[in-house]
């Protein structure tokens, strides 16, 4: 042990160091004995460096720069035996940082509330699993390239087990086509989707002639795209069918809205009606939904007088097309189009005397759009027009984010609780450029558990 070191006072007398300095001197005993007589200014510098290292957390049992373990994020457990289960979340892209942060916070808070803490309803530690979200913002009207990038370069490399797709955008045009493309791609990949998109009514389930999909090279019936080698255009007329849908839709669908319209007709004993649509996505599905539901109703007779599909590219064209309606015997019209097209149609209807006390028009959510207080309807909409509406506000989107996380967590628990799934991996390990089969073989199997969890009421039904 080194003897207590001394230094000379200005008066020439030897002064022993304080006990604190003696303790510091003991820390250097592992070195050479000459270190005991190191000059005081140099030791002061060493003490300062040590204090700075401790204050910045560089000397710590877990995060030491000389330690054996790497840094661990607060959201990840330290147990190396824990397996991560990732799920993707596609949310609306926004330039407002506060809104973007609120989206991310809602995802993490909902997950923590369900899986962490004393009152957590789900404990995945017993399965040696922990959940981690991958949040990807998507623009309102994404191009196919943006959609491919989100899936192929972000979702698939992370091995997401399912995707939550949520947006309250109500642009019933190209955005509907983009959403349809996204959901079709997830269908080809076999990845389950929990969706709440307000404009889902504009999604056609069976395209007429072609559809873009991810396909390995060598498939018959298609040609490769020049811009995207991994994209193939397939002709569905060649005995080719769309994949089984693995989308759990939480927003009211076209079937729900058509059912509500028929309920109004039954309420007022209106047996005969005509259907008027534009050519936006989903107009064929709207007509099909009306026809299918009429066939299931046996205690009330409905008669579809006419079906009109209009182009409605401008007010003049709309008026010319609406002339045909003046010869119809129908006095009740079910209208499916977007808001701008509805303004052209109703303006022509007013000019052609197809409104008033002798006529009734019932429109879908795509016409009503977001309903705000103190916002008057367009002047062309006649008094007495009825509309199907459901909430698409920001608050509702936040509620649906929490609900979709709950559905996924509950479905995952049902899957892990089933003994027959102990050896089934929840990592799809897909690659858009692979030459072999790119569909997750267990995706449909896992989707059944998500659907069962939803049906048991854990996630709630469709809410208006």
PDB file of C-alpha atoms in Angstrom, residues 8 14 76 117 136 215 251 311 313 325 382 421 438 463:
ATOM      1  CA  UNK A   8       4.433  21.296   0.366  1.00  0.00           C
ATOM      2  CA  UNK A  14       4.198  19.197   4.820  1.00  0.00           C
ATOM      3  CA  UNK A  76     -36.225  -4.701 -25.754  1.00  0.00           C
ATOM      4  CA  UNK A 117     -47.315  -3.413 -16.286  1.00  0.00           C
ATOM      5  CA  UNK A 136     -44.351   3.099 -41.950  1.00  0.00           C
ATOM      6  CA  UNK A 215     -44.698 -12.818 -59.095  1.00  0.00           C
ATOM      7  CA  UNK A 251     -64.522   0.067 -41.233  1.00  0.00           C
ATOM      8  CA  UNK A 311     -69.213   8.978 -66.509  1.00  0.00           C
ATOM      9  CA  UNK A 313     -66.641  14.065 -66.121  1.00  0.00           C
ATOM     10  CA  UNK A 325     -83.400   9.038 -65.847  1.00  0.00           C
ATOM     11  CA  UNK A 382     -81.719  19.089 -52.357  1.00  0.00           C
ATOM     12  CA  UNK A 421     -48.498 -24.127 -33.174  1.00  0.00           C
ATOM     13  CA  UNK A 438     -43.108 -15.758 -52.290  1.00  0.00           C
ATOM     14  CA  UNK A 463     -68.656   0.769 -35.319  1.00  0.00           C
TER      15      UNK A 463
END
